Structure formats: C-alpha cells, structure tokens
Coordinates of C-alpha atoms in Angstrom, one line a residue:
M1 CA 71.2 -43.7 25.1
T2 CA 72.0 -45.5 28.3
M3 CA 69.6 -45.5 31.3
S4 CA 72.2 -43.5 33.4
R5 CA 72.5 -41.0 30.5
R6 CA 68.7 -40.6 30.4
R7 CA 68.6 -40.2 34.2
L8 CA 71.3 -37.4 34.0
L9 CA 69.4 -35.6 31.3
R10 CA 66.1 -35.8 33.3
L11 CA 67.9 -34.5 36.5
A12 CA 69.3 -31.6 34.5
T13 CA 65.9 -30.8 33.1
L14 CA 64.3 -30.9 36.6
A15 CA 67.1 -29.0 38.3
P16 CA 65.8 -25.5 37.5
I17 CA 62.3 -26.4 38.6
A18 CA 63.6 -27.9 41.8
A19 CA 65.5 -24.7 42.4
L20 CA 62.4 -22.6 41.9
M21 CA 60.5 -24.9 44.3
A22 CA 63.2 -24.5 46.9
R23 CA 63.1 -20.7 46.6
S24 CA 59.3 -20.7 46.7
A25 CA 59.4 -22.9 49.9
T26 CA 61.9 -20.5 51.5
R27 CA 59.7 -17.5 50.6
A28 CA 56.6 -19.2 51.9
Q29 CA 57.8 -19.4 55.5
P30 CA 55.0 -17.3 57.0
V31 CA 56.4 -14.2 58.7
M32 CA 53.1 -13.8 60.5
A33 CA 52.6 -17.5 61.4
A34 CA 51.8 -16.9 65.1
A35 CA 49.2 -14.2 64.3
A36 CA 47.7 -16.3 61.5
S37 CA 47.3 -19.3 63.7
A38 CA 44.8 -17.4 65.7
L39 CA 42.5 -17.2 62.7
P40 CA 39.7 -19.7 62.8
P41 CA 39.3 -22.0 59.8
I42 CA 37.3 -20.1 57.1
V43 CA 34.7 -21.4 54.7
F44 CA 33.9 -19.3 51.7
V45 CA 30.5 -19.6 50.1
H46 CA 29.8 -18.6 46.5
G47 CA 26.7 -17.0 45.1
N48 CA 24.0 -17.9 42.6
G49 CA 25.2 -19.8 39.6
D50 CA 28.8 -19.5 40.7
Y51 CA 31.6 -21.8 41.9
A52 CA 34.5 -21.9 44.4
A53 CA 37.0 -20.5 41.8
L54 CA 35.8 -17.0 42.4
W55 CA 37.4 -17.0 45.8
S56 CA 40.9 -17.7 44.6
T57 CA 42.1 -14.1 44.7
L58 CA 40.8 -13.6 48.2
L59 CA 42.4 -16.9 49.3
W60 CA 45.7 -15.7 47.9
R61 CA 45.5 -12.4 49.9
F62 CA 44.8 -14.4 53.1
E63 CA 47.8 -16.6 52.3
A64 CA 50.0 -13.5 51.8
N65 CA 49.1 -12.7 55.4
G66 CA 50.2 -16.0 56.7
A67 CA 47.0 -18.0 56.6
A68 CA 47.6 -21.7 55.9
P69 CA 45.8 -22.9 52.7
A70 CA 44.6 -26.0 54.6
R71 CA 42.5 -23.8 56.8
L72 CA 40.8 -21.9 53.9
T73 CA 38.0 -23.8 52.3
A74 CA 35.9 -22.7 49.3
L75 CA 32.9 -24.9 48.7
D76 CA 31.1 -25.8 45.5
F77 CA 27.4 -26.3 45.7
T78 CA 26.4 -29.1 43.4
D79 CA 23.6 -27.1 41.7
P80 CA 24.5 -23.4 42.4
S81 CA 21.4 -21.8 40.8
A82 CA 18.2 -21.1 42.8
R83 CA 14.8 -22.5 41.9
S84 CA 12.2 -20.1 40.6
D85 CA 10.0 -21.3 43.5
D86 CA 12.0 -22.7 46.5
A87 CA 9.4 -25.4 47.1
V88 CA 9.2 -26.7 43.5
V89 CA 11.8 -29.1 42.2
Q90 CA 13.8 -28.0 39.1
A91 CA 16.4 -30.2 37.6
G92 CA 19.9 -28.6 37.9
R93 CA 18.8 -26.1 40.5
S94 CA 18.9 -26.0 44.3
S95 CA 16.5 -25.1 47.2
T96 CA 17.5 -23.4 50.4
E97 CA 17.3 -26.8 52.1
D98 CA 19.7 -28.3 49.5
Q99 CA 22.2 -25.6 50.2
L100 CA 21.7 -25.9 54.0
R101 CA 22.5 -29.6 53.8
E102 CA 25.6 -29.1 51.7
I103 CA 27.0 -26.2 53.8
T104 CA 26.4 -28.3 56.9
A105 CA 28.5 -31.2 55.5
V106 CA 31.4 -28.8 54.6
I107 CA 31.4 -27.1 58.0
D108 CA 31.3 -30.5 59.8
A109 CA 34.2 -31.7 57.6
T110 CA 36.2 -28.5 58.2
R111 CA 35.8 -28.7 62.0
N112 CA 36.7 -32.4 62.0
R113 CA 39.8 -31.9 59.8
T114 CA 41.1 -28.9 61.7
G115 CA 40.0 -29.8 65.2
A116 CA 38.5 -26.3 65.6
A117 CA 35.4 -25.8 67.6
K118 CA 34.2 -22.9 65.4
V119 CA 34.7 -21.7 61.9
A120 CA 34.3 -18.3 60.2
L121 CA 31.9 -18.1 57.2
V122 CA 32.2 -15.7 54.3
G123 CA 29.5 -15.5 51.7
N124 CA 28.9 -13.5 48.5
S125 CA 25.3 -12.7 47.3
R126 CA 23.1 -15.8 47.5
G127 CA 26.0 -17.5 49.4
G128 CA 24.9 -15.5 52.5
Y129 CA 21.6 -17.3 52.6
P130 CA 22.9 -20.7 53.5
I131 CA 25.2 -19.0 56.0
R132 CA 22.3 -17.3 57.8
N133 CA 20.2 -20.4 57.4
Y134 CA 22.9 -22.6 59.1
M135 CA 23.4 -20.1 62.0
A136 CA 19.6 -20.0 62.6
A137 CA 19.3 -23.8 62.4
H138 CA 22.1 -24.3 64.9
D139 CA 21.4 -21.2 67.2
G140 CA 24.8 -19.8 66.3
A141 CA 26.8 -22.9 67.4
N142 CA 30.0 -23.8 65.5
V143 CA 30.4 -20.3 64.0
S144 CA 32.6 -17.5 65.3
H145 CA 32.2 -14.9 62.5
A146 CA 30.0 -14.4 59.5
V147 CA 30.8 -11.9 56.8
L148 CA 28.0 -11.3 54.3
C149 CA 29.2 -9.5 51.1
G150 CA 26.6 -7.9 48.9
V151 CA 24.0 -10.4 50.3
P152 CA 20.4 -9.4 49.5
N153 CA 19.4 -9.9 53.1
H154 CA 16.0 -8.2 52.6
G155 CA 15.5 -9.6 49.1
V156 CA 16.2 -8.5 45.6
F157 CA 12.5 -7.4 45.5
D158 CA 9.6 -7.3 47.9
W159 CA 6.4 -8.1 46.0
A160 CA 3.2 -9.9 46.5
E161 CA 3.9 -11.8 43.3
N162 CA 6.1 -14.9 43.3
P163 CA 6.2 -15.4 47.1
G164 CA 8.0 -18.7 46.7
S165 CA 11.2 -17.1 45.4
E166 CA 14.0 -17.1 48.1
F167 CA 14.9 -13.6 46.7
N168 CA 11.5 -12.2 47.6
G169 CA 11.8 -10.2 50.8
R170 CA 8.1 -10.9 51.4
G171 CA 8.6 -14.7 51.0
P172 CA 8.7 -17.2 53.9
F173 CA 12.4 -17.8 53.7
L174 CA 13.6 -14.3 54.3
R175 CA 10.7 -13.4 56.7
R176 CA 11.9 -16.3 58.9
L177 CA 15.5 -15.1 58.9
N178 CA 14.6 -11.4 59.4
G179 CA 12.0 -11.8 62.2
G180 CA 12.5 -10.2 65.6
D181 CA 14.2 -7.1 66.9
S182 CA 17.7 -8.4 65.9
E183 CA 18.3 -10.0 62.5
V184 CA 21.5 -11.8 63.6
V185 CA 21.9 -14.9 65.7
P186 CA 23.3 -14.1 69.3
G187 CA 26.8 -15.2 69.9
V188 CA 28.1 -14.8 66.3
A189 CA 30.0 -11.7 65.2
V190 CA 28.3 -10.6 61.9
L191 CA 29.6 -8.1 59.3
T192 CA 27.7 -6.9 56.2
L193 CA 29.4 -5.2 53.3
R194 CA 27.3 -3.1 50.9
S195 CA 27.7 -0.6 48.2
D196 CA 26.8 3.1 48.2
G197 CA 24.1 2.6 45.4
N198 CA 26.2 0.6 43.0
D199 CA 24.9 -2.9 43.8
K200 CA 22.6 -4.1 41.0
Y201 CA 20.7 -6.3 43.5
A202 CA 20.1 -3.5 46.0
Q203 CA 18.2 -1.0 43.9
P204 CA 14.9 0.8 44.5
D205 CA 14.2 0.7 40.7
G206 CA 13.3 -2.6 39.2
G207 CA 15.4 -2.3 36.0
F208 CA 17.6 -5.2 36.9
V209 CA 14.6 -7.5 37.7
G210 CA 12.6 -6.7 34.6
R211 CA 10.5 -3.8 35.9
K212 CA 12.3 -0.7 34.8
G213 CA 10.7 2.4 36.3
G214 CA 8.8 0.3 38.9
P215 CA 9.7 0.0 42.6
T216 CA 11.4 -3.1 44.0
G217 CA 10.5 -2.4 47.6
I218 CA 14.2 -2.6 48.3
T219 CA 16.7 0.2 49.1
F220 CA 20.4 0.6 48.8
E221 CA 20.5 -0.5 52.4
G222 CA 18.9 -3.8 51.7
P223 CA 22.0 -5.9 52.6
T224 CA 22.3 -4.4 56.1
L225 CA 21.1 -6.3 59.2
R226 CA 19.9 -5.1 62.5
G227 CA 22.4 -6.2 65.2
A228 CA 25.3 -6.6 62.7
T229 CA 28.4 -4.4 62.0
N230 CA 27.3 -2.7 58.7
I231 CA 30.0 -1.1 56.4
V232 CA 29.5 0.8 53.2
L233 CA 32.3 0.3 50.6
G234 CA 31.7 3.2 48.3
Q235 CA 31.2 2.4 44.6
L236 CA 32.0 -1.3 44.7
D237 CA 29.6 -3.4 42.7
H238 CA 27.7 -6.5 43.7
R239 CA 30.5 -9.0 43.3
E240 CA 33.4 -6.6 44.2
L241 CA 31.9 -6.5 47.7
A242 CA 33.4 -9.9 48.1
F243 CA 36.4 -10.1 45.8
H244 CA 37.9 -6.6 45.6
P245 CA 41.0 -5.8 47.6
R246 CA 39.0 -3.2 49.6
A247 CA 36.6 -5.9 50.6
F248 CA 39.4 -8.2 51.6
R249 CA 40.7 -5.6 54.0
E250 CA 37.4 -5.5 55.9
I251 CA 36.9 -9.3 55.8
F252 CA 40.4 -9.9 57.2
R253 CA 40.4 -7.4 59.9
F254 CA 36.9 -8.4 61.1
I255 CA 37.9 -12.0 61.5
A256 CA 41.5 -11.4 62.6
S257 CA 40.8 -8.3 64.8
R258 CA 43.8 -6.6 63.2
E259 CA 44.8 -4.9 59.9
P260 CA 46.3 -7.2 57.3
E261 CA 50.0 -6.8 56.8
R262 CA 49.6 -6.6 53.1
I263 CA 46.7 -6.2 50.6
D264 CA 48.6 -7.4 47.4
I265 CA 49.2 -11.0 46.4
D266 CA 52.6 -12.3 47.2
P267 CA 53.6 -14.3 44.1
E268 CA 55.3 -17.6 44.0
P269 CA 57.9 -18.4 41.2
L270 CA 56.4 -21.8 40.6
V271 CA 52.7 -22.7 41.0
T272 CA 50.6 -25.9 41.0
L273 CA 47.2 -25.6 39.5
D274 CA 44.2 -27.9 39.5
G275 CA 40.4 -27.6 39.5
L276 CA 37.2 -29.1 38.1
V277 CA 35.7 -29.2 34.7
T278 CA 31.9 -28.9 35.0
G279 CA 29.0 -28.6 32.7
A280 CA 25.3 -27.7 32.5
L281 CA 22.0 -29.5 33.2
N282 CA 18.8 -28.5 31.4
G283 CA 20.6 -25.4 30.2
T284 CA 21.8 -24.3 33.7
Y285 CA 25.4 -24.4 34.7
T286 CA 26.1 -26.7 37.6
N287 CA 29.2 -27.8 39.5
R288 CA 28.7 -31.4 38.4
P289 CA 31.8 -33.0 36.8
L290 CA 31.8 -33.1 33.0
A291 CA 33.2 -36.6 32.5
G292 CA 34.5 -37.4 29.0
A293 CA 35.5 -33.8 28.2
T294 CA 39.1 -33.1 27.1
L295 CA 41.1 -30.2 28.5
E296 CA 44.3 -29.1 26.8
I297 CA 46.5 -26.3 28.2
H298 CA 49.0 -24.2 26.2
R299 CA 51.4 -21.6 27.3
V300 CA 50.8 -18.5 25.1
S301 CA 52.5 -15.2 24.4
R302 CA 51.2 -12.4 26.6
E303 CA 51.6 -10.0 23.7
T304 CA 49.9 -12.0 20.9
G305 CA 48.1 -14.9 22.5
E306 CA 50.0 -17.2 20.1
R307 CA 50.7 -20.7 21.4
Q308 CA 54.3 -21.4 22.6
G309 CA 55.1 -24.9 21.4
E310 CA 53.4 -28.1 22.4
P311 CA 50.7 -28.4 25.1
V312 CA 52.0 -28.2 28.7
H313 CA 49.1 -30.3 29.9
R314 CA 46.4 -32.6 28.5
R315 CA 43.7 -34.6 30.3
L316 CA 40.6 -36.7 29.6
I317 CA 38.2 -35.7 32.4
G318 CA 37.1 -38.6 34.6
A319 CA 34.2 -39.1 36.9
D320 CA 35.7 -36.8 39.6
G321 CA 36.0 -33.9 37.2
R322 CA 39.6 -33.0 38.1
W323 CA 41.8 -31.7 35.3
G324 CA 45.2 -31.3 37.0
P325 CA 47.7 -30.9 38.5
L326 CA 49.8 -28.7 36.3
T327 CA 53.1 -27.2 37.4
A328 CA 53.8 -23.8 35.8
Q329 CA 55.7 -20.7 36.2
S330 CA 53.8 -17.8 37.7
D331 CA 54.6 -15.5 34.7
W332 CA 53.0 -17.9 32.1
A333 CA 49.9 -16.7 30.3
L334 CA 47.7 -19.8 29.5
E335 CA 45.1 -21.0 27.1
F336 CA 42.7 -23.6 28.3
T337 CA 41.0 -25.5 25.4
L338 CA 38.0 -27.5 26.5
A339 CA 36.2 -29.9 24.1
A340 CA 33.1 -31.8 25.2
D341 CA 30.1 -33.2 23.4
G342 CA 27.1 -30.8 23.2
Y343 CA 29.3 -27.7 23.8
P344 CA 31.4 -25.5 21.6
T345 CA 35.1 -26.0 21.7
T346 CA 36.0 -23.3 24.2
H347 CA 39.4 -21.5 24.2
I348 CA 39.8 -19.7 27.5
Y349 CA 42.7 -17.3 27.9
R350 CA 43.9 -16.4 31.4
S351 CA 46.4 -14.0 32.9
P352 CA 49.4 -15.6 34.7
F353 CA 48.5 -17.2 38.0
P354 CA 50.6 -15.6 40.8
R355 CA 50.0 -18.4 43.3
S356 CA 49.0 -22.1 43.4
S357 CA 45.3 -23.0 43.4
S358 CA 43.2 -26.1 43.5
I359 CA 40.1 -24.3 42.5
V360 CA 40.9 -23.3 38.9
H361 CA 37.5 -24.5 37.6
V362 CA 36.7 -24.6 33.9
R363 CA 33.3 -24.5 32.3
P364 CA 32.5 -24.7 28.6
G365 CA 31.2 -21.6 26.9
R366 CA 27.6 -21.0 25.8
A367 CA 26.3 -22.4 22.6
L368 CA 26.6 -20.3 19.5
G369 CA 23.2 -18.8 18.8
P370 CA 21.2 -16.8 16.2
A371 CA 22.9 -13.6 17.1
D372 CA 26.2 -15.2 16.1
T373 CA 25.0 -16.2 12.6
G374 CA 27.4 -15.1 10.0
A375 CA 30.2 -14.2 12.4
G376 CA 33.6 -15.6 11.5
A377 CA 34.7 -15.6 15.2
V378 CA 32.9 -15.0 18.5
L379 CA 34.8 -13.7 21.5
I380 CA 33.7 -13.0 25.0
M381 CA 35.4 -10.8 27.5
S382 CA 34.4 -12.0 31.0
R383 CA 34.9 -10.6 34.5
P384 CA 33.7 -13.2 37.0
R385 CA 34.7 -11.4 40.1
G386 CA 32.9 -8.1 39.3
Y387 CA 31.1 -6.1 36.6
F388 CA 32.2 -3.6 34.0
G389 CA 31.5 -0.2 35.3
I390 CA 31.4 2.5 32.7
P391 CA 32.6 5.3 33.2
R392 CA 34.0 4.0 36.5
D393 CA 36.4 1.6 34.8
V394 CA 38.7 1.4 31.8
V395 CA 37.1 -1.2 29.6
L396 CA 38.5 -1.8 26.2
F397 CA 37.7 -4.8 23.9
D398 CA 39.8 -4.9 20.8
G399 CA 40.9 -1.3 21.4
A400 CA 37.4 0.2 21.8
E401 CA 34.9 0.6 24.6
P402 CA 32.3 -2.2 24.2
G403 CA 28.9 -1.1 23.1
D404 CA 27.0 -3.8 24.8
V405 CA 28.1 -2.8 28.3
A406 CA 25.5 -0.5 30.0
H407 CA 26.6 2.7 31.6
G408 CA 25.7 3.6 35.2
V409 CA 25.2 0.9 37.9
P410 CA 27.5 -1.9 36.9
G411 CA 25.4 -4.9 35.8
D412 CA 27.3 -6.6 32.9
S413 CA 30.1 -9.1 33.6
T414 CA 30.6 -10.1 29.9
S415 CA 30.9 -8.4 26.6
T416 CA 30.7 -10.1 23.2
L417 CA 32.7 -9.3 20.0
R418 CA 31.9 -10.8 16.6
L419 CA 34.5 -10.6 13.9
P420 CA 34.3 -11.3 10.1
A421 CA 35.8 -14.5 8.7
S422 CA 38.7 -12.4 7.2
E423 CA 39.9 -11.7 10.8
I424 CA 40.0 -15.3 12.1
G425 CA 43.2 -16.1 13.9
R426 CA 44.3 -12.6 14.7
P427 CA 45.0 -11.4 18.3
V428 CA 42.4 -9.5 20.2
S429 CA 43.3 -7.3 23.2
C430 CA 41.0 -7.3 26.3
V431 CA 41.7 -4.6 28.9
F432 CA 40.1 -4.0 32.3
N433 CA 41.8 -1.3 34.2
E434 CA 45.4 -2.7 34.8
E435 CA 44.7 -6.2 33.6
R436 CA 45.3 -7.1 30.0
I437 CA 44.7 -10.4 28.2
V438 CA 45.4 -11.1 24.5
A439 CA 43.2 -13.8 23.0
R440 CA 43.0 -15.3 19.5
A441 CA 39.9 -15.4 17.3
W442 CA 38.9 -19.0 16.6
P443 CA 36.6 -19.9 13.7
A444 CA 32.9 -20.0 14.6
S445 CA 32.3 -22.3 11.6
E446 CA 34.1 -25.0 13.5
N447 CA 31.9 -24.4 16.6
S448 CA 34.7 -22.7 18.4
L449 CA 34.3 -19.9 21.0
T450 CA 36.9 -17.7 22.6
I451 CA 36.7 -16.4 26.2
A452 CA 39.2 -14.0 27.8
E453 CA 38.6 -14.5 31.5
L454 CA 39.8 -11.7 33.6
T455 CA 41.2 -12.5 37.1
Y456 CA 40.8 -9.2 38.9

C-alpha cells in the first residue's frame, strides 16, 4: 500500500471523530459565558481517604452552567487519610499541618494561573478542615466563599479520650477553629450543608464510631457554624451533601448569587479522559502514583459487560501516575483492568462518561482475604459519591437487595458478592436507583477482583 493510500485511509478513519469533535466544540459555546465569567476560580477539596475524582460530577454540572474547566480545580492530597493522633507521624497518613501546606500551594497556584485575587473553596467532610484552617491562618484573605458540605465542624465525637484526633470536638484543632462568638472568619461568605439526621458522622449515637448505644456528644446539627449560612438538605447522606444534584444547586447559587440554568449534565458526543493510578502505603490508600502498574481499557457491552474487540487503550504507568489520555464516545461503557505487583488484578466497570475529565483516578482493589476463601469470584458494588440507603434507595446486586448493607442511616458505600466457581465469567447486574452497570465475574483463583463503580 502506498503512503498516499495509507494517508487517505487514516483520514477516512479520523473523519467521523473529527466531525464529532466539531459538533462538540459547537455545542460547547457557553450560552452563559458572561454570567459564568463572574464566578471566582473554585478549588474543590476532598475528604478523608478520598481523591479529586469524586468531584467530577459536580464539575460537569458547573461546566453545564458555563463555567470554564480551567477555573475549576479539584486537588489531590498526597496522603488523604488522617492520623490517629494529629501530632504523631504515621506513614501514609497526613496531619492538619500537612493538609494546610498542600491546600496553600494549590490556592497560590490557582490565583497565579487565573490572575484572580480570591478563590472560592468547596470541601466535603474532612476536606472542610484544611479550608477552615487556611482561612484562619490567613485571616480570610484570598477567599471569597467557602462551602462546607457535611463537614464535622464540631467533631465526629466529643470525648475526653483520644484528644489528639482532629475529629474530636474536644481536641485542640477544633477548639481553636471554633473559639469565639463567631465560628467563621470575617470577610468570607460561608455556607454549611447538613443532613436532617441522615449523616453518619453527625449522630448522637456512637454506632458509627464503635460505641453503639453510647453518646458521641455530637448532634445532627454538628456541621453548622455560628455566623455561617446553614442549610439542611433533607435526607441526603454524608457524601451526597457534596455530590448530589441538590447539593450542587445550593453550592452554585451561593457562589454565583443566582440559580443555575440547569442541574443535569450536558453531554458531549466525544470525551477525553485521563487521571492517576495510585496505590497504598502501609495498607492505607494514598494519592501517590503507582509506577510500574499496567492499565488496560476495554469498551464493553452495556447489557452483558462483555468486551467489544481489542483494548481501546493500554499504558504502563510511569512516575507521574498518569494513565491517559483516551478519546472515547460518551455512550461507551468501559472496563478498566489494573495490574500491579502486590495487588489483585482489578477489573473496574464504569458507566459511560458524559463529559471529558482529567480526574478519572484509578486505584487497585483490596486484597482477597479469609472471607473470600472458597469463592469462585468476588465482586464489589461501590458508590464513591454516596452511601446505599435502604429503604431510601433502590439497591440491587445481581437482582437482589444486598444483605450486607445496613438499613436506616446510610453508612455503607460498598457491597460484596461472592459467587461459586461454576458462575465465573457470567454477567452481574448492579443497580442503584436509575444507574445500572453490568460487570463480569472474574476468577478469584487467579487473584482477580471485580468492582462495579457507580458514578451517581
């Protein structure tokens, strides 16, 4: 085949994608550009043990209202999990000072990049602590708005024991932030979002902190702050207070001083995806790159989870941890297969991505343990942006309501299904309300684990 022939074939192959990109660019012209330009740059701060990827749906909703992606920053703390005692070093875990240092660097970089004098800060759960710590350390300078979503502002517990925990309302960290008649820094508009009794970390009973039947010293109103605008969002759970569409509406209108034009996510026909592959240190998940891992991505059937042809992407992960970019259609269901020394081969099934994202982060699954002994396949249904609320939600794992999800206050974000060896390879349906993912059962004997990761 001549070079010109090859070039013509390549152009013919790329033409449909180019057309999709052109249509996407046309649709992306922000109808609300003038109003969106009035928004300050926004930095989104994840919670304990989490990563920036959780903010993707909220970022998509901001983009659907004209916000420029370059002005929306979701940070990744290097070590996102808190220490048992804030003053005692633990490998793979961070102190309040560690998080203050990292959020300061991100805010400085955001202001320098955008030229803005002030930024807005939005935090979920523990992510509200570095926000409050930053505002206190800088007397409110550089910040226009702060939105604290399900943040345990008065602690998860208030006990004489374990005073060094940053989650202890009686400890030095929270006593310093909550001192005085007002609990907010003057000059910054502060909003808190809390649940009406459905937040696992704002409970008077100690069941979620290992003391069922005993008092925590905290009430349902624990996230509220004197001097802030405090809003109750019904039965939303601890994570939904940041990632639910209802929470987006309050976050947007507080920062923008107007209602959003739309709550839903405006899909693009063609998306570009990228993110980090990260691992664990001393058994604790971190946001440190997992160099040497291999990530392979397949397009799969939305009805059966079966792979559709050859991989659409494959990458050996380098020192920066990046796995992309991948260009895909926004109606593709995908399987991310991650292989790394010291971890099970993890098959992660995802719903189609409606919009582009550079924070599609991937972590290997947990090690197979004694409870998995004898199982032919082990599958996990995971909801990172919320919990499974039964009977509040429709939750079906392989056609049945999972028995390992507690009823009442939502507190479980995962459910595990173990299948016999005779059922290896078959499709397994995972349903949460209106989202449905079909995964495949991979053999546990080969140290493989399946995760169906819900987006909504």
